[in-house]
Short mmCIF file of C-alpha atoms in Angstrom, two decimals:
data_model
loop_
_atom_site.label_atom_id
_atom_site.label_comp_id
_atom_site.label_asym_id
_atom_site.label_seq_id
_atom_site.Cartn_x
_atom_site.Cartn_y
_atom_site.Cartn_z
CA UNK A 1 31.66 -36.21 10.90
CA UNK A 2 32.71 -37.03 6.82
CA UNK A 3 34.42 -34.21 5.26
CA UNK A 4 33.84 -33.91 1.89
CA UNK A 5 36.71 -31.72 -0.13
CA UNK A 6 36.42 -32.43 -3.72
CA UNK A 7 33.77 -31.07 -6.10
CA UNK A 8 34.57 -34.44 -7.42
CA UNK A 9 32.61 -36.39 -4.87
CA UNK A 10 29.41 -38.46 -5.88
CA UNK A 11 27.14 -37.07 -2.95
CA UNK A 12 28.08 -32.99 -4.40
CA UNK A 13 27.94 -34.16 -8.00
CA UNK A 14 24.62 -35.66 -6.97
CA UNK A 15 23.37 -32.54 -5.48
CA UNK A 16 24.24 -30.71 -8.47
CA UNK A 17 22.59 -33.28 -10.44
CA UNK A 18 19.21 -32.80 -8.65
CA UNK A 19 19.44 -28.87 -10.35
CA UNK A 20 17.45 -30.09 -13.06
CA UNK A 21 13.64 -30.83 -13.10
CA UNK A 22 14.34 -34.09 -14.77
CA UNK A 23 16.52 -36.04 -11.94
CA UNK A 24 14.51 -34.30 -9.28
CA UNK A 25 11.17 -36.16 -10.77
CA UNK A 26 13.41 -39.36 -11.75
CA UNK A 27 15.05 -39.54 -7.97
CA UNK A 28 12.02 -38.45 -5.81
CA UNK A 29 14.37 -35.80 -4.21
CA UNK A 30 14.96 -31.56 -4.39
CA UNK A 31 17.24 -29.54 -3.07
CA UNK A 32 16.94 -26.50 -0.98
CA UNK A 33 19.47 -23.82 0.11
CA UNK A 34 20.11 -21.71 3.84
CA UNK A 35 18.86 -21.11 6.80
CA UNK A 36 16.06 -20.26 6.42
CA UNK A 37 13.92 -22.46 3.71
CA UNK A 38 15.86 -25.50 5.66
CA UNK A 39 15.01 -24.86 9.28
CA UNK A 40 11.40 -24.09 7.35
CA UNK A 41 11.55 -27.76 5.64
CA UNK A 42 12.38 -29.64 8.81
CA UNK A 43 9.88 -27.50 10.79
CA UNK A 44 6.87 -29.19 8.14
CA UNK A 45 7.84 -32.83 8.47
CA UNK A 46 9.95 -32.95 5.47
CA UNK A 47 12.18 -35.69 5.08
CA UNK A 48 15.97 -34.26 5.16
CA UNK A 49 18.27 -37.16 3.32
CA UNK A 50 21.82 -35.33 3.53
CA UNK A 51 22.49 -31.86 5.15
CA UNK A 52 25.59 -30.46 4.01
CA UNK A 53 27.22 -27.78 6.48
CA UNK A 54 30.02 -25.09 5.99
CA UNK A 55 30.41 -25.07 9.58
CA UNK A 56 28.32 -27.41 11.68
CA UNK A 57 28.80 -25.04 14.44
CA UNK A 58 26.34 -22.59 12.99
CA UNK A 59 23.61 -25.09 13.02
CA UNK A 60 21.87 -26.64 15.83
CA UNK A 61 21.62 -29.90 16.96
CA UNK A 62 17.79 -30.07 16.03
CA UNK A 63 18.65 -29.51 12.60
CA UNK A 64 21.86 -31.90 12.64
CA UNK A 65 19.80 -34.70 14.24
CA UNK A 66 17.06 -34.28 11.34
CA UNK A 67 19.09 -35.03 8.66
CA UNK A 68 20.22 -38.59 7.79
CA UNK A 69 23.39 -37.74 7.09
CA UNK A 70 25.24 -34.38 7.74
CA UNK A 71 28.43 -33.55 5.97
CA UNK A 72 31.34 -30.94 6.01
CA UNK A 73 31.96 -28.90 3.19
CA UNK A 74 34.56 -26.27 2.56
CA UNK A 75 34.18 -22.51 0.62
CA UNK A 76 34.81 -24.69 -2.99
CA UNK A 77 32.50 -27.09 -2.64
CA UNK A 78 30.14 -24.34 -1.00
CA UNK A 79 30.60 -22.18 -4.05
CA UNK A 80 29.80 -25.52 -6.08
CA UNK A 81 26.53 -26.04 -4.88
CA UNK A 82 25.48 -22.64 -4.33
CA UNK A 83 22.52 -21.02 -6.64
CA UNK A 84 23.40 -17.75 -5.62
CA UNK A 85 26.41 -14.94 -4.94
CA UNK A 86 26.78 -15.61 -1.35
CA UNK A 87 25.93 -18.56 -0.27
CA UNK A 88 24.81 -19.74 3.58
CA UNK A 89 27.42 -22.29 3.33
CA UNK A 90 23.97 -24.94 3.89
CA UNK A 91 22.49 -26.91 1.73
CA UNK A 92 19.87 -30.52 2.18
CA UNK A 93 18.79 -33.14 -0.38
CA UNK A 94 15.33 -33.81 0.65
CA UNK A 95 12.28 -35.90 -0.18
CA UNK A 96 9.66 -35.17 -2.38
CA UNK A 97 6.65 -34.45 -0.89
CA UNK A 98 4.10 -37.32 -2.41
CA UNK A 99 0.19 -36.01 -2.45
CA UNK A 100 -3.03 -37.76 -3.72
CA UNK A 101 -5.75 -36.04 -5.52
CA UNK A 102 -8.43 -38.42 -3.79
CA UNK A 103 -10.52 -36.36 -0.81
CA UNK A 104 -8.92 -32.98 -1.79
CA UNK A 105 -12.46 -30.89 -1.27
CA UNK A 106 -10.50 -27.18 -1.76
CA UNK A 107 -8.04 -27.30 -4.63
CA UNK A 108 -5.82 -24.81 -6.81
CA UNK A 109 -5.27 -25.75 -10.52
CA UNK A 110 -2.30 -24.27 -12.32
CA UNK A 111 -2.52 -24.39 -15.99
CA UNK A 112 1.14 -23.70 -17.29
CA UNK A 113 1.80 -20.93 -14.55
CA UNK A 114 5.38 -19.93 -15.98
CA UNK A 115 6.58 -16.95 -13.64
CA UNK A 116 8.77 -18.52 -10.47
CA UNK A 117 7.66 -15.41 -8.67
CA UNK A 118 3.98 -16.00 -9.39
CA UNK A 119 4.20 -19.76 -8.89
CA UNK A 120 6.13 -19.26 -5.41
CA UNK A 121 3.49 -16.58 -4.80
CA UNK A 122 0.49 -19.25 -5.29
CA UNK A 123 1.70 -21.42 -3.05
CA UNK A 124 1.94 -19.40 -0.47
CA UNK A 125 -1.41 -17.70 -1.13
CA UNK A 126 -3.27 -20.81 -1.69
CA UNK A 127 -1.45 -22.32 1.85
CA UNK A 128 -2.43 -19.24 3.27
CA UNK A 129 -6.27 -19.79 2.32
CA UNK A 130 -5.62 -23.55 3.73
CA UNK A 131 -6.41 -24.59 0.08
CA UNK A 132 -6.03 -28.76 0.73
CA UNK A 133 -3.91 -29.11 -2.64
CA UNK A 134 -2.55 -27.52 -5.54
CA UNK A 135 -2.54 -29.06 -8.87
CA UNK A 136 -0.08 -28.75 -11.17
CA UNK A 137 -1.56 -28.82 -15.35
CA UNK A 138 1.54 -30.07 -17.87
CA UNK A 139 3.79 -26.94 -18.92
CA UNK A 140 3.60 -25.35 -15.43
CA UNK A 141 6.96 -24.73 -13.42
CA UNK A 142 8.09 -27.10 -10.75
CA UNK A 143 7.63 -25.63 -7.49
CA UNK A 144 11.26 -27.25 -6.88
CA UNK A 145 12.65 -24.64 -8.00
CA UNK A 146 15.11 -22.11 -6.60
CA UNK A 147 12.90 -19.43 -7.14
CA UNK A 148 9.19 -20.77 -6.80
CA UNK A 149 10.73 -22.28 -2.82
CA UNK A 150 12.03 -18.73 -2.08
CA UNK A 151 8.68 -16.87 -3.62
CA UNK A 152 6.35 -19.40 -1.43
CA UNK A 153 8.36 -18.77 1.56
CA UNK A 154 8.13 -22.31 2.98
CA UNK A 155 4.48 -23.07 1.57
CA UNK A 156 5.57 -25.46 -0.89
CA UNK A 157 6.72 -27.78 2.55
CA UNK A 158 3.14 -26.84 3.70
CA UNK A 159 0.54 -27.47 1.20
CA UNK A 160 0.98 -31.11 -1.11
CA UNK A 161 1.06 -30.85 -5.38
CA UNK A 162 0.16 -33.16 -7.99
CA UNK A 163 1.51 -33.08 -11.78
CA UNK A 164 -1.34 -34.06 -13.54
CA UNK A 165 -1.00 -35.65 -17.34
CA UNK A 166 -4.84 -34.49 -18.43
CA UNK A 167 -5.86 -31.80 -16.36
CA UNK A 168 -8.99 -31.81 -17.93
CA UNK A 169 -10.10 -35.26 -16.22
CA UNK A 170 -9.21 -34.56 -13.34
CA UNK A 171 -11.51 -31.37 -13.71
CA UNK A 172 -14.38 -34.07 -15.08
CA UNK A 173 -13.96 -36.06 -12.04
CA UNK A 174 -13.59 -33.46 -9.16
CA UNK A 175 -16.67 -33.51 -6.83
CA UNK A 176 -17.45 -29.82 -6.83
CA UNK A 177 -17.74 -26.76 -8.68
CA UNK A 178 -14.64 -26.09 -10.93
CA UNK A 179 -14.24 -22.06 -11.38
CA UNK A 180 -11.92 -21.17 -14.63
CA UNK A 181 -10.75 -17.58 -14.96
CA UNK A 182 -11.74 -15.78 -17.84
CA UNK A 183 -14.05 -13.56 -19.75
CA UNK A 184 -16.52 -15.52 -21.53
CA UNK A 185 -20.44 -16.27 -20.19
CA UNK A 186 -18.84 -15.24 -16.71
CA UNK A 187 -20.30 -13.92 -13.72
CA UNK A 188 -18.50 -11.37 -11.35
CA UNK A 189 -16.95 -13.49 -8.32
CA UNK A 190 -19.40 -11.81 -6.15
CA UNK A 191 -22.10 -14.07 -7.15
CA UNK A 192 -20.27 -17.17 -6.21
CA UNK A 193 -20.90 -17.77 -2.43
CA UNK A 194 -18.80 -18.15 -0.15
CA UNK A 195 -17.87 -21.05 2.59
CA UNK A 196 -18.49 -23.77 -0.28
CA UNK A 197 -17.34 -27.00 1.45
CA UNK A 198 -15.67 -27.92 -2.22
CA UNK A 199 -14.49 -26.41 -5.23
CA UNK A 200 -11.89 -26.34 -7.13
CA UNK A 201 -10.08 -23.16 -8.42
CA UNK A 202 -8.37 -22.04 -12.04
CA UNK A 203 -6.04 -20.42 -12.60
CA UNK A 204 -4.54 -19.69 -16.81
CA UNK A 205 -1.44 -19.10 -18.03
CA UNK A 206 0.25 -15.31 -17.66
CA UNK A 207 -0.09 -14.30 -21.04
CA UNK A 208 -2.87 -17.55 -23.03
CA UNK A 209 -5.12 -17.87 -20.09
CA UNK A 210 -6.51 -21.29 -19.44
CA UNK A 211 -6.70 -23.53 -22.66
CA UNK A 212 -9.60 -24.42 -24.69
CA UNK A 213 -9.94 -27.52 -23.47
CA UNK A 214 -10.01 -26.78 -19.82
CA UNK A 215 -12.34 -24.03 -20.52
CA UNK A 216 -15.16 -25.92 -21.91
CA UNK A 217 -14.65 -28.83 -19.11
CA UNK A 218 -15.55 -25.94 -16.01
CA UNK A 219 -18.77 -25.29 -14.44
CA UNK A 220 -18.04 -21.68 -14.30
CA UNK A 221 -16.04 -18.52 -15.30
CA UNK A 222 -15.43 -15.29 -12.40
CA UNK A 223 -14.49 -12.75 -12.98
CA UNK A 224 -13.39 -9.74 -10.67
CA UNK A 225 -14.57 -6.43 -12.19
CA UNK A 226 -11.58 -3.64 -13.12
CA UNK A 227 -13.09 -0.43 -11.52
CA UNK A 228 -9.63 1.57 -12.98
CA UNK A 229 -7.38 1.70 -16.27
CA UNK A 230 -5.37 -1.61 -15.68
CA UNK A 231 -6.36 -4.13 -18.19
CA UNK A 232 -6.11 -7.36 -15.45
CA UNK A 233 -5.08 -8.42 -12.48
CA UNK A 234 -1.90 -10.00 -12.03
CA UNK A 235 -2.63 -13.78 -12.10
CA UNK A 236 -1.84 -14.48 -7.90
CA UNK A 237 -3.27 -11.43 -6.75
CA UNK A 238 -6.45 -12.48 -9.13
CA UNK A 239 -5.77 -16.12 -7.22
CA UNK A 240 -6.00 -14.39 -3.89
CA UNK A 241 -8.90 -12.16 -4.07
CA UNK A 242 -11.53 -15.22 -5.74
CA UNK A 243 -9.95 -18.24 -3.23
CA UNK A 244 -9.74 -15.39 -0.21
CA UNK A 245 -13.62 -15.13 -1.42
CA UNK A 246 -14.70 -18.79 -2.25
CA UNK A 247 -13.10 -19.43 1.84
CA UNK A 248 -15.15 -16.26 3.16
CA UNK B 1 14.95 13.63 -38.46
CA UNK B 2 18.24 14.33 -36.03
CA UNK B 3 20.99 11.47 -35.98
CA UNK B 4 22.33 10.80 -32.53
CA UNK B 5 25.76 8.46 -33.03
CA UNK B 6 27.43 9.71 -29.69
CA UNK B 7 27.23 8.31 -26.72
CA UNK B 8 28.32 12.12 -25.51
CA UNK B 9 25.98 13.67 -26.84
CA UNK B 10 24.53 15.92 -24.19
CA UNK B 11 20.67 14.52 -24.40
CA UNK B 12 22.17 10.96 -24.26
CA UNK B 13 24.09 12.04 -21.32
CA UNK B 14 21.23 13.23 -19.53
CA UNK B 15 18.81 10.22 -20.31
CA UNK B 16 21.17 8.18 -18.12
CA UNK B 17 21.47 10.77 -15.78
CA UNK B 18 18.13 10.14 -15.15
CA UNK B 19 18.51 6.89 -14.29
CA UNK B 20 18.86 8.26 -10.73
CA UNK B 21 15.65 9.33 -8.66
CA UNK B 22 17.52 11.86 -7.56
CA UNK B 23 18.09 13.72 -11.00
CA UNK B 24 14.13 12.48 -11.68
CA UNK B 25 12.89 14.07 -9.22
CA UNK B 26 15.39 17.71 -9.97
CA UNK B 27 14.02 17.38 -13.09
CA UNK B 28 10.34 16.26 -12.92
CA UNK B 29 11.05 13.47 -15.87
CA UNK B 30 11.61 9.93 -15.96
CA UNK B 31 12.38 7.26 -18.42
CA UNK B 32 11.25 4.45 -20.30
CA UNK B 33 12.25 2.00 -22.47
CA UNK B 34 10.65 -0.70 -24.70
CA UNK B 35 7.30 -0.40 -27.12
CA UNK B 36 4.76 -1.55 -24.90
CA UNK B 37 5.48 0.80 -21.80
CA UNK B 38 5.79 3.55 -23.90
CA UNK B 39 2.68 3.19 -26.23
CA UNK B 40 1.43 2.80 -22.73
CA UNK B 41 2.34 6.00 -21.36
CA UNK B 42 1.41 8.01 -24.86
CA UNK B 43 -1.92 6.37 -24.77
CA UNK B 44 -2.45 7.27 -21.09
CA UNK B 45 -1.53 11.58 -21.74
CA UNK B 46 2.22 10.85 -20.01
CA UNK B 47 3.97 13.73 -21.62
CA UNK B 48 6.63 12.23 -23.83
CA UNK B 49 9.90 15.25 -23.99
CA UNK B 50 12.15 13.07 -26.46
CA UNK B 51 11.84 9.75 -28.35
CA UNK B 52 14.91 8.22 -29.46
CA UNK B 53 14.85 5.29 -32.37
CA UNK B 54 17.15 2.86 -33.69
CA UNK B 55 14.38 1.90 -36.76
CA UNK B 56 11.54 4.99 -36.84
CA UNK B 57 10.46 2.98 -39.60
CA UNK B 58 9.41 0.39 -37.21
CA UNK B 59 7.67 2.92 -35.14
CA UNK B 60 4.63 3.87 -35.50
CA UNK B 61 3.32 8.08 -37.04
CA UNK B 62 0.77 8.72 -33.48
CA UNK B 63 3.86 7.29 -31.13
CA UNK B 64 6.48 9.48 -32.96
CA UNK B 65 4.11 12.53 -33.33
CA UNK B 66 3.65 12.26 -30.23
CA UNK B 67 6.98 13.32 -29.19
CA UNK B 68 8.04 16.72 -28.35
CA UNK B 69 11.47 15.81 -30.24
CA UNK B 70 12.71 12.71 -32.03
CA UNK B 71 16.04 11.11 -32.76
CA UNK B 72 17.50 8.92 -35.35
CA UNK B 73 20.41 6.33 -32.62
CA UNK B 74 22.39 3.66 -33.77
CA UNK B 75 23.35 0.52 -31.88
CA UNK B 76 25.98 1.82 -29.36
CA UNK B 77 23.77 4.51 -28.58
CA UNK B 78 20.82 2.37 -27.65
CA UNK B 79 23.13 -0.04 -25.39
CA UNK B 80 24.25 2.84 -23.34
CA UNK B 81 20.68 4.00 -22.55
CA UNK B 82 19.26 -0.22 -22.46
CA UNK B 83 19.27 -1.71 -18.95
CA UNK B 84 17.74 -4.82 -20.75
CA UNK B 85 20.26 -7.32 -22.37
CA UNK B 86 18.13 -7.08 -25.92
CA UNK B 87 17.77 -3.43 -26.34
CA UNK B 88 13.91 -3.33 -28.26
CA UNK B 89 16.06 0.15 -29.62
CA UNK B 90 13.39 2.50 -28.33
CA UNK B 91 13.69 4.84 -25.66
CA UNK B 92 11.39 7.54 -24.23
CA UNK B 93 12.10 10.63 -21.49
CA UNK B 94 8.71 11.72 -19.75
CA UNK B 95 7.11 13.61 -17.89
CA UNK B 96 6.55 12.44 -14.01
CA UNK B 97 3.24 12.59 -13.24
CA UNK B 98 1.95 15.37 -11.22
CA UNK B 99 -0.75 15.03 -8.30
CA UNK B 100 -2.14 16.41 -5.07
CA UNK B 101 -3.32 14.91 -2.07
CA UNK B 102 -6.97 16.78 -1.80
CA UNK B 103 -9.92 15.81 -3.05
CA UNK B 104 -8.47 12.17 -3.23
CA UNK B 105 -11.43 10.19 -1.67
CA UNK B 106 -9.84 6.66 -2.23
CA UNK B 107 -6.65 6.45 -1.11
CA UNK B 108 -3.41 3.56 -0.93
CA UNK B 109 -0.88 4.12 1.52
CA UNK B 110 2.67 2.48 1.06
CA UNK B 111 4.89 2.64 4.25
CA UNK B 112 8.84 1.62 3.66
CA UNK B 113 7.75 -1.07 0.39
CA UNK B 114 10.75 -1.65 -0.94
CA UNK B 115 10.51 -4.84 -3.17
CA UNK B 116 9.89 -3.42 -6.94
CA UNK B 117 7.91 -5.87 -8.31
CA UNK B 118 5.87 -5.79 -4.94
CA UNK B 119 5.84 -2.25 -5.78
CA UNK B 120 5.07 -2.40 -9.21
CA UNK B 121 2.31 -5.05 -8.66
CA UNK B 122 1.13 -2.70 -5.66
CA UNK B 123 0.69 -0.25 -8.28
CA UNK B 124 -1.56 -2.53 -10.99
CA UNK B 125 -3.94 -3.63 -8.24
CA UNK B 126 -4.42 -0.14 -6.69
CA UNK B 127 -5.15 1.28 -10.35
CA UNK B 128 -7.32 -2.36 -11.20
CA UNK B 129 -9.04 -1.49 -7.59
CA UNK B 130 -10.13 2.09 -9.13
CA UNK B 131 -8.48 3.99 -6.22
CA UNK B 132 -8.28 7.89 -7.02
CA UNK B 133 -3.97 7.83 -4.87
CA UNK B 134 -1.46 6.32 -3.87
CA UNK B 135 0.84 7.71 -1.09
CA UNK B 136 4.40 7.40 -0.84
CA UNK B 137 5.29 7.21 2.53
CA UNK B 138 9.22 8.63 2.85
CA UNK B 139 11.48 5.38 2.32
CA UNK B 140 9.48 3.77 -0.37
CA UNK B 141 11.32 2.49 -3.48
CA UNK B 142 10.46 4.90 -6.69
CA UNK B 143 7.74 3.93 -8.54
CA UNK B 144 9.50 5.74 -12.08
CA UNK B 145 12.36 2.26 -11.30
CA UNK B 146 12.42 0.36 -14.05
CA UNK B 147 11.52 -2.90 -12.43
CA UNK B 148 8.87 -0.87 -11.01
CA UNK B 149 7.61 0.56 -14.60
CA UNK B 150 7.39 -3.11 -15.53
CA UNK B 151 5.64 -4.89 -12.96
CA UNK B 152 3.08 -2.12 -12.82
CA UNK B 153 2.14 -2.67 -16.46
CA UNK B 154 1.47 0.68 -17.23
CA UNK B 155 -0.27 1.09 -14.26
CA UNK B 156 1.86 4.12 -12.95
CA UNK B 157 0.77 6.32 -16.23
CA UNK B 158 -2.31 5.53 -14.69
CA UNK B 159 -2.72 6.47 -11.45
CA UNK B 160 -1.59 9.45 -8.95
CA UNK B 161 1.00 8.93 -6.73
CA UNK B 162 2.34 11.44 -4.58
CA UNK B 163 5.73 11.59 -1.84
CA UNK B 164 4.79 12.37 1.36
CA UNK B 165 7.49 13.93 4.00
CA UNK B 166 4.96 12.93 7.09
CA UNK B 167 2.73 10.51 6.34
CA UNK B 168 1.17 10.39 9.49
CA UNK B 169 0.30 13.91 9.17
CA UNK B 170 -1.31 13.25 5.73
CA UNK B 171 -3.49 10.67 7.68
CA UNK B 172 -4.42 12.87 10.40
CA UNK B 173 -5.74 14.91 7.92
CA UNK B 174 -7.36 12.05 5.53
CA UNK B 175 -11.14 12.26 6.03
CA UNK B 176 -12.53 9.04 5.97
CA UNK B 177 -11.47 5.88 8.21
CA UNK B 178 -7.49 5.21 7.42
CA UNK B 179 -7.05 1.31 7.83
CA UNK B 180 -3.31 -0.12 9.01
CA UNK B 181 -2.55 -3.44 8.11
CA UNK B 182 -1.43 -5.12 11.66
CA UNK B 183 -1.97 -7.50 14.30
CA UNK B 184 -2.80 -5.42 17.24
CA UNK B 185 -6.43 -4.49 18.16
CA UNK B 186 -7.21 -5.28 14.51
CA UNK B 187 -10.51 -7.25 13.29
CA UNK B 188 -10.92 -9.59 10.09
CA UNK B 189 -11.51 -7.43 7.20
CA UNK B 190 -14.89 -9.37 7.35
CA UNK B 191 -15.93 -6.56 10.02
CA UNK B 192 -15.10 -3.55 7.56
CA UNK B 193 -17.92 -2.43 5.08
CA UNK B 194 -17.45 -2.96 1.62
CA UNK B 195 -18.62 0.33 -0.43
CA UNK B 196 -17.75 3.23 1.31
CA UNK B 197 -16.62 6.07 -0.79
CA UNK B 198 -14.26 7.22 1.45
CA UNK B 199 -11.52 5.01 3.25
CA UNK B 200 -7.38 4.92 3.27
CA UNK B 201 -5.48 1.58 3.70
CA UNK B 202 -1.81 1.33 4.65
CA UNK B 203 0.75 -1.22 4.00
CA UNK B 204 3.91 -1.26 5.35
CA UNK B 205 7.36 -2.43 5.03
CA UNK B 206 8.27 -6.27 3.45
CA UNK B 207 9.67 -6.83 6.68
CA UNK B 208 9.27 -4.71 9.33
CA UNK B 209 5.64 -3.93 8.68
CA UNK B 210 4.52 -0.13 9.34
CA UNK B 211 5.75 2.31 11.65
CA UNK B 212 4.65 3.02 15.24
CA UNK B 213 4.22 6.65 14.73
CA UNK B 214 1.76 5.48 11.51
CA UNK B 215 0.46 2.68 13.68
CA UNK B 216 -0.97 5.07 16.02
CA UNK B 217 -2.28 7.53 13.48
CA UNK B 218 -4.83 4.94 11.82
CA UNK B 219 -8.10 4.23 12.61
CA UNK B 220 -8.14 0.61 12.45
CA UNK B 221 -6.09 -1.78 12.26
CA UNK B 222 -7.34 -5.19 10.10
CA UNK B 223 -6.32 -8.00 9.06
CA UNK B 224 -6.86 -11.11 7.23
CA UNK B 225 -7.33 -14.86 8.53
CA UNK B 226 -4.51 -17.88 7.86
CA UNK B 227 -6.42 -20.75 7.52
CA UNK B 228 -3.64 -22.86 6.58
CA UNK B 229 -0.32 -22.89 7.86
CA UNK B 230 1.90 -19.77 6.24
CA UNK B 231 3.15 -17.09 8.56
CA UNK B 232 1.37 -14.14 6.66
CA UNK B 233 0.58 -13.26 2.59
CA UNK B 234 2.64 -11.36 0.33
CA UNK B 235 2.29 -7.58 0.81
CA UNK B 236 0.69 -7.86 -2.91
CA UNK B 237 -1.68 -9.99 -2.06
CA UNK B 238 -2.97 -9.09 0.90
CA UNK B 239 -3.54 -5.27 -0.58
CA UNK B 240 -5.63 -6.68 -3.15
CA UNK B 241 -7.42 -8.49 -0.97
CA UNK B 242 -8.03 -5.91 1.00
CA UNK B 243 -8.37 -3.48 -1.28
CA UNK B 244 -11.20 -5.16 -3.54
CA UNK B 245 -12.85 -5.78 -0.33
CA UNK B 246 -13.39 -2.18 0.42
CA UNK B 247 -14.47 -1.51 -2.98
CA UNK B 248 -17.36 -4.27 -3.14
#
């Protein structure tokens, strides 16, 4: 196995380049770190282009043979790659999933969700609820960010995502009811039927909510009644309650 | 208004002492920082013992008159008090809420929840769901930690909490069904009635779940069906779905 000892190595430099979303989008690749995430990616059928390991004897043969290319790295290189204080010494370059908007019947639409923890939890919850697709409106955080990947607990590898330039157009073409989450003319979610074959649910930005144009394009706004003194629910909690209600 | 310019001042030293849970418990006090949290505390009827301000002209008279004692501090003192990189220059010592276990009919029980973000979101969601009480089993993180207070968005001031030494005893004395969240002999939450007047819901540690003793003491385990490939739901998401189901 080839050993890489210099942080000037072209593959190491490219890994670090992939820390930027722009470069991930351009190359169609993403990077992940740590045993748990890499195992989860491989188990989910994600293509691993390159696997960098400090200690290959600690890495299962299955994991190594799942990668197109394997390299041994030293401590110095691991520190240059790692986003954490105590790197586990295993890193992978993976292919980003590809998905199309067609045929998805149960969809979560995220309109400029910013917090990586929220986004990861939303992905995990949409996966658990068995939705087909997560649509990311322009301005939503990137799901291939480290914090999102971690909070999603591998769900980024399970549920397809697409980024759309024009989310209003997507909503207008969607073949089913599109539920917005805003107060205007809203009904309680108890009045929305469960077990619908096709639906889309839109969650808006943590501070500003959904955009005006998107609000105008939805079929119906739904709310969750607040019984106590809290002003609102966390966006991922609200999405969880609504997705599981819609799934029934 | 008295001006404090030394970090050796007894009140400043005491504020810093209150960063430790042990000291908060001993004094029955807690500390909060920033306009939003302090305004929320005052609006919720929390007693403010001391208010420290860099610039009193930026602090409303209502807020100042709500505090038993007000002090002006300088930048150096503010930096010594602050837990953030860019302090807002306003700090308060508050009385911790007091609550009793009696009479609470709708209760969330947390068994060693560790992550401050999860705990804060659980408090916010329990508040929104209109529950009466949150019971913290021994080993659960402190709700008066900075990160919990922030994630709770003020709900720590709205919903009473008690810490119990013996959570099994609490559960045994509770006058209503106690729902555990574990797989053993569990039923889907769809089979648990909504709109119950009295219930307790137990959520366990993020990694280990509920303790064996607590599991043995509950009335019924409930689960949320997982339709996709996610292994589980985040604890706060699961609690949100279950609390809003029980409330109906």
